[in-house]
Tab-separated table of C-alpha atoms in Angstrom:
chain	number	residue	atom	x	y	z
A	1	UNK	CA	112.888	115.951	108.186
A	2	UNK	CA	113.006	119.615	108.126
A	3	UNK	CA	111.314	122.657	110.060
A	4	UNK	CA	110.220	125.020	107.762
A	5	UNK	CA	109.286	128.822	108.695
A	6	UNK	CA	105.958	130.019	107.627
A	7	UNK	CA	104.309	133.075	108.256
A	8	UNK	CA	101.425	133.555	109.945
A	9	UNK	CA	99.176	133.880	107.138
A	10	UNK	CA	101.071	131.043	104.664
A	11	UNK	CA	100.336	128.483	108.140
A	12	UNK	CA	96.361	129.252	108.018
A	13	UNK	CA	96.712	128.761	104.509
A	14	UNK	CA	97.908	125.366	104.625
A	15	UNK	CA	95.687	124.661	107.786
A	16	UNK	CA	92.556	125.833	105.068
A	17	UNK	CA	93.249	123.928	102.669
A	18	UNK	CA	93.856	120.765	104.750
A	19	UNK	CA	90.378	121.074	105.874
A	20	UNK	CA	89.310	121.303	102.181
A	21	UNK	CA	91.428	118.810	101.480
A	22	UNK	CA	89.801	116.223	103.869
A	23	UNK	CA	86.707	117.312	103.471
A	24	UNK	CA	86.827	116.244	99.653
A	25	UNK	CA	89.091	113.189	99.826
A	26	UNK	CA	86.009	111.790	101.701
A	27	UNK	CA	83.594	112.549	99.992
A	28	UNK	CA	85.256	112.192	96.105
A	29	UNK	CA	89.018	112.301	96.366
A	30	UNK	CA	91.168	115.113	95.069
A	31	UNK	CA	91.751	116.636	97.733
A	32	UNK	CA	95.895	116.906	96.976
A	33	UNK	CA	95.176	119.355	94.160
A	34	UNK	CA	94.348	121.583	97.490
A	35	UNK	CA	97.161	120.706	99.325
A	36	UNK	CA	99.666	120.645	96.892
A	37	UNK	CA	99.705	124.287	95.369
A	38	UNK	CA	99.209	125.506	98.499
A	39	UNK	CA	102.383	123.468	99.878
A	40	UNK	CA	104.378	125.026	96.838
A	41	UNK	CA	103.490	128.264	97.469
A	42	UNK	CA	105.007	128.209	100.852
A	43	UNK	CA	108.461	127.803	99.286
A	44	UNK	CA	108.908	123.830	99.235
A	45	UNK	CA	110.142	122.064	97.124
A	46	UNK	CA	107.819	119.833	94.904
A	47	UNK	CA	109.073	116.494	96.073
A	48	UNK	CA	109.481	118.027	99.791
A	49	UNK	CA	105.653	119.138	99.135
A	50	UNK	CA	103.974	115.543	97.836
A	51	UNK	CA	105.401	113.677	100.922
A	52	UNK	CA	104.625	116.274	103.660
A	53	UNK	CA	101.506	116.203	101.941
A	54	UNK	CA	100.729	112.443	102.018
A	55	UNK	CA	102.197	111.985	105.268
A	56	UNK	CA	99.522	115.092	106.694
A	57	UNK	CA	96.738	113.140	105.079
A	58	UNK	CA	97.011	109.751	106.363
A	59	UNK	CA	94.713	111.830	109.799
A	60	UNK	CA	92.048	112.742	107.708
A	61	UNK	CA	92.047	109.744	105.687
A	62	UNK	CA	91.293	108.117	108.800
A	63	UNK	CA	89.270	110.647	110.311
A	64	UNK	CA	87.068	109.791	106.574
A	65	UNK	CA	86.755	106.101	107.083
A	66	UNK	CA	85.743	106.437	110.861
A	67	UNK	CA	82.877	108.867	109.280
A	68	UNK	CA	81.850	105.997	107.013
A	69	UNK	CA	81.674	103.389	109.505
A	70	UNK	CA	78.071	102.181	109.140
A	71	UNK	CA	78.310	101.319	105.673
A	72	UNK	CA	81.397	99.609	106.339
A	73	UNK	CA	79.347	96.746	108.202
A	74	UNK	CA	79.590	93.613	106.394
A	75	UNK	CA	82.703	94.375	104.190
A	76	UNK	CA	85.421	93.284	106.583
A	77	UNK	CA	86.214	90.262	104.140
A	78	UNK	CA	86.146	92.828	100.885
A	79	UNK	CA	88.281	95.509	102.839
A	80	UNK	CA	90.894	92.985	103.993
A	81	UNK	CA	91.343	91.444	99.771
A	82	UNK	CA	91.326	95.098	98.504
A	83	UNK	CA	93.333	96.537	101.129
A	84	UNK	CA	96.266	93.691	100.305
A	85	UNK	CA	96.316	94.876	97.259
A	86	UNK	CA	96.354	98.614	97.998
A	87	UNK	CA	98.988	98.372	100.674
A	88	UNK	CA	101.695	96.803	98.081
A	89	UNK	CA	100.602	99.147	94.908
A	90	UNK	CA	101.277	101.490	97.577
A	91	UNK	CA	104.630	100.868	98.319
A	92	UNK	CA	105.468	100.559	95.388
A	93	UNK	CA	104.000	103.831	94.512
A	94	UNK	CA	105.908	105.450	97.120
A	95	UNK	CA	109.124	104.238	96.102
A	96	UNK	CA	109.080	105.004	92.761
A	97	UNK	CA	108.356	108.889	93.565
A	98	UNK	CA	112.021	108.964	95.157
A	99	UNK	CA	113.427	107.080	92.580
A	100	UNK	CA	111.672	108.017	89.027
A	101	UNK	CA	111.028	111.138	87.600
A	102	UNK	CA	107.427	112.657	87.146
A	103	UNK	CA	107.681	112.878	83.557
A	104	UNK	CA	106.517	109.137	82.753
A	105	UNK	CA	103.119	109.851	84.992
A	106	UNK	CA	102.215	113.687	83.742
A	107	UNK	CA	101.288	111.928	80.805
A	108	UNK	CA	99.066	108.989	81.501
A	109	UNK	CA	97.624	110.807	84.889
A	110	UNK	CA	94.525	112.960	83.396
A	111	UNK	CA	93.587	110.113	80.929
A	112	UNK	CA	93.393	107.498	83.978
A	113	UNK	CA	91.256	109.954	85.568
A	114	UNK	CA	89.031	110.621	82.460
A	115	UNK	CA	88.292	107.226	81.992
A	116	UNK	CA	87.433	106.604	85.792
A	117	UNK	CA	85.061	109.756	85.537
A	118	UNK	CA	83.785	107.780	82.242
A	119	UNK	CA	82.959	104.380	84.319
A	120	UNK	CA	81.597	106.651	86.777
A	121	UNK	CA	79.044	108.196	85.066
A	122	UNK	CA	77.879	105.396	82.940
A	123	UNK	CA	78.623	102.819	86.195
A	124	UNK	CA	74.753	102.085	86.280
A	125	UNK	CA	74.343	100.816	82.732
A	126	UNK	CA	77.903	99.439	82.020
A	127	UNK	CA	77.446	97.366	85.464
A	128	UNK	CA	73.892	96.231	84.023
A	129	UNK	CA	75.159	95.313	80.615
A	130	UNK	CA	78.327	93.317	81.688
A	131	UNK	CA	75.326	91.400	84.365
A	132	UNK	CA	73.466	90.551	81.514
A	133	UNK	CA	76.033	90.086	79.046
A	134	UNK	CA	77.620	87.054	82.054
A	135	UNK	CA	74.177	85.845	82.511
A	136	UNK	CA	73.375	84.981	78.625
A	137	UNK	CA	76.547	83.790	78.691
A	138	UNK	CA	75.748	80.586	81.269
A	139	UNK	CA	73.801	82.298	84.229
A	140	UNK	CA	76.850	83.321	85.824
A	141	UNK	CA	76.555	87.400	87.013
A	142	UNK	CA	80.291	87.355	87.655
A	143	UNK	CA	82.890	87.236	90.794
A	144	UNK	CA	81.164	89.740	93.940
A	145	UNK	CA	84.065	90.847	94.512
A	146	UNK	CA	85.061	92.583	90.891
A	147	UNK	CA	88.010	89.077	90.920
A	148	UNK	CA	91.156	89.204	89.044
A	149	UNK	CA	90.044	92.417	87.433
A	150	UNK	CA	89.316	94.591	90.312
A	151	UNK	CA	92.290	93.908	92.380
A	152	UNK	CA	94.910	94.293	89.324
A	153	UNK	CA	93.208	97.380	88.897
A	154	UNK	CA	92.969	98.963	92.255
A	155	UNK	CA	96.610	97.480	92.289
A	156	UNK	CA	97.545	99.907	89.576
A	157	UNK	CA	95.270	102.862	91.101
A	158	UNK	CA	97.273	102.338	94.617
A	159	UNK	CA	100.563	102.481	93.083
A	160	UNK	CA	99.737	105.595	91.546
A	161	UNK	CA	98.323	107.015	95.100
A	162	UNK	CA	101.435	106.041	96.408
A	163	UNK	CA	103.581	107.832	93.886
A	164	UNK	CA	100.757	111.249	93.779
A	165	UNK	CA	97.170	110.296	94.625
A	166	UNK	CA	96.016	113.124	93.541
A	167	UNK	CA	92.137	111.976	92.247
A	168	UNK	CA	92.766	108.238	93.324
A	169	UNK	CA	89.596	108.376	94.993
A	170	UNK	CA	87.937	108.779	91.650
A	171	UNK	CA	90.074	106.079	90.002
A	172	UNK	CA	88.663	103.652	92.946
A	173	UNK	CA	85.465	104.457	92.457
A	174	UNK	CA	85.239	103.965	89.091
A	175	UNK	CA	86.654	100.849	88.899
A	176	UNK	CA	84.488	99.638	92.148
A	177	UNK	CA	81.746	101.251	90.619
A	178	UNK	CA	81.575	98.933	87.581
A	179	UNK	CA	82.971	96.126	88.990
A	180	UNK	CA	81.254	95.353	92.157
A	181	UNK	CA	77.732	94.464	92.722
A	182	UNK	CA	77.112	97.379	95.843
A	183	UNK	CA	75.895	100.866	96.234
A	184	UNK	CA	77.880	103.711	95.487
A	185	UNK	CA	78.184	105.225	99.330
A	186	UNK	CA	79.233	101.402	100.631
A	187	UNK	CA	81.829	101.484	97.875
A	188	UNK	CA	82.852	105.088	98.798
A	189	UNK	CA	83.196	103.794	102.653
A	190	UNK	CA	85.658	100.807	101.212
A	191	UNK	CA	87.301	103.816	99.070
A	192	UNK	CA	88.223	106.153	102.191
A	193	UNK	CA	89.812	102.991	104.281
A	194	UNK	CA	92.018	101.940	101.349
A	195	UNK	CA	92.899	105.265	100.341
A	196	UNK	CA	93.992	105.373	104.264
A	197	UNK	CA	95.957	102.260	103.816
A	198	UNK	CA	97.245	103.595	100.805
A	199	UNK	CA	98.418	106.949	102.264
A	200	UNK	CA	99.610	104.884	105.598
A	201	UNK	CA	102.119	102.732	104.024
A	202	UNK	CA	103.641	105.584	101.934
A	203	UNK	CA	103.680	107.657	104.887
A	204	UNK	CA	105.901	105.072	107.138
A	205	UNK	CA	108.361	104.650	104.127
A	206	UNK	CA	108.701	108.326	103.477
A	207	UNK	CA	109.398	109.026	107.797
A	208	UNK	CA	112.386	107.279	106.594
A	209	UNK	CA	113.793	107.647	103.180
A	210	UNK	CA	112.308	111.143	102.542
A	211	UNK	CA	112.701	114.836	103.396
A	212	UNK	CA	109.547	116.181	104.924
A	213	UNK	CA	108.034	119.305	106.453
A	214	UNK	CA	107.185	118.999	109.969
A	215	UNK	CA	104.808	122.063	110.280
A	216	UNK	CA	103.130	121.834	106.674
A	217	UNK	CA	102.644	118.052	108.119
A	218	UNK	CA	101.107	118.902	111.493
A	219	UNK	CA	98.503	121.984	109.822
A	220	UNK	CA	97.479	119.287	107.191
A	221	UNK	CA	96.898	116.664	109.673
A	222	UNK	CA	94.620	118.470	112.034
A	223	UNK	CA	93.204	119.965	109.193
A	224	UNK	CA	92.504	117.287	106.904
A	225	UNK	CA	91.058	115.322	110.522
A	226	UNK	CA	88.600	118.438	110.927
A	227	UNK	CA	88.036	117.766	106.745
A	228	UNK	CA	87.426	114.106	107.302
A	229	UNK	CA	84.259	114.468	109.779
A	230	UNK	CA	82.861	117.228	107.794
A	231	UNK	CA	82.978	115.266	104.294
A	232	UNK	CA	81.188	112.305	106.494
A	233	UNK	CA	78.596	114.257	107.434
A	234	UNK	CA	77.737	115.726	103.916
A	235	UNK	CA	78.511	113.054	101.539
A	236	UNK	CA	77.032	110.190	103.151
A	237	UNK	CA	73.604	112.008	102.942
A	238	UNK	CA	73.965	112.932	99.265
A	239	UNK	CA	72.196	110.449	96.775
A	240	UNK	CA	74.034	108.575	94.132
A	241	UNK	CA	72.933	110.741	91.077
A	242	UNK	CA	74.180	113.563	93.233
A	243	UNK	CA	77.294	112.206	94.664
A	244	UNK	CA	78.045	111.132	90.858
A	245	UNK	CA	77.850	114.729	89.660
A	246	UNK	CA	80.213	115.848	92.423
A	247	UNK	CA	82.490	113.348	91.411
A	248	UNK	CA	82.577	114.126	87.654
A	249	UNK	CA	82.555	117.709	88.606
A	250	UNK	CA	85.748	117.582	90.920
A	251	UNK	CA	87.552	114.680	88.764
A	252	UNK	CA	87.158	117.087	85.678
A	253	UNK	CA	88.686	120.149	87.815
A	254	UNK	CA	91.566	117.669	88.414
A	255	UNK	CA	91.982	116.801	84.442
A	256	UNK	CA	92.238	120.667	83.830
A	257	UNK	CA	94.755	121.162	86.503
A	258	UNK	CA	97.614	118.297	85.931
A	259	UNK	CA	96.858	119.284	82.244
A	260	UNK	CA	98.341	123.463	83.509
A	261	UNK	CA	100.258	121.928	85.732
């Protein structure tokens, strides 16, 4: 744990994008390639950064899945199998940031995110053709709850949220997206509680393992909280053909920047 001075300006900075940063991890996901730069630009250092980051996030993460409350009703049972899942991928996800280098996931990152944005925007069809494809096969239309398949993926998704998270909101949604039998904001509701979960349990390791920013966590927290509501308020009023397009849109930006990075 560490103290770090800011100036005036490099504080609001941090506080801004926070806001931004909840804002869109509600309503897509993303919302670390805000933080992050910003964190860096302050002077810390990149590992320093990511867990001050993810530990000023878990707030607004929070503050996101409050938002999305009423299309949360009925997917206690769903959030509690997923959320298992998430919470060890995690873990895991955190722990391997302190002990592995980023080299292995520069790589694979921006092609797990192109082929989320890929389920996402061909979600309607792909979901319709694997329905009919399991009902020729003997009337079955498939486990409701995306089985085996779902959770080893949101598995993987989590322990890469853990370890970055930067667009794990889009991986989630793609894979729910395809996978489960629901509409798009219900699935984004399940998306901000796990990616809460997610950011939780790496947050509690790091507060002991891991050097961390007090300030840059404390402007991103009440920040990010602010960021949470507002993302609520917009993207659960945006229809899915819209709220697809944002997605694609902000999961692209993401591509460009790890690709820069």
């Amino acid at each position: 744990m560490s103290v770090f001075s800011m100036s005036l300006w490099e504080a609001l900075a941090v506080f801004a994008a926070g806001v931004g940063a909840g804002t869109i991890n509600t309503i897509v996901g993303s919302g670390t390639l805000i933080t992050f730069p910003v964190l860096l630009a302050t002077g810390l250092s990149p590992v320093t950064a990511n867990v001050s980051n993810t530990l000023g996030l878990v707030p607004g993460s929070i503050s996101g899945a409050i938002g999305y409350r009423e299309e949360l009703r009925g997917q206690r049972a769903r959030v509690l199998r997923l959320g298992a899942v998430s919470l060890v991928g995690g873990l895991a996800g955190a722990v391997l940031l302190l002990a592995l280098p980023s080299d292995s996931f520069d790589t694979i990152v921006p092609v797990l995110i192109g082929l989320a944005l890929v389920l996402v925007v061909f979600q309607p069809r792909l979901a319709a053709a694997l329905r009919k494809r399991q009902e020729a096969a003997g009337g079955d239309t498939g486990h409701p709850d995306g089985g085996p398949a779902l959770l080893t993926g949101m598995l993987l998704s989590s322990a890469y949220g853990g370890y970055f998270g930067a667009a794990q909101g889009v991986l989630y949604l793609g894979l729910m997206g395809l996978l489960l039998r629901e509409d798009l904001q219900r699935i984004n509701a399940v998306k901000n509680v796990l990616a809460a979960m997610v950011n939780g349990i790496a947050a509690v390791f790091f507060l002991f393992v891991a050097e961390f920013d007090w300030t840059a966590v404390l402007l991103i927290a009440v920040g990010s909280t602010i960021g949470g509501q507002i993302g609520a308020k917009v993207g659960r009023r945006l229809p899915p053909t819209v709220l697809r397009g944002i997605i694609v849109t902000v999961g692209t930006i993401a591509i460009v920047q790890l690709l820069i990075r």
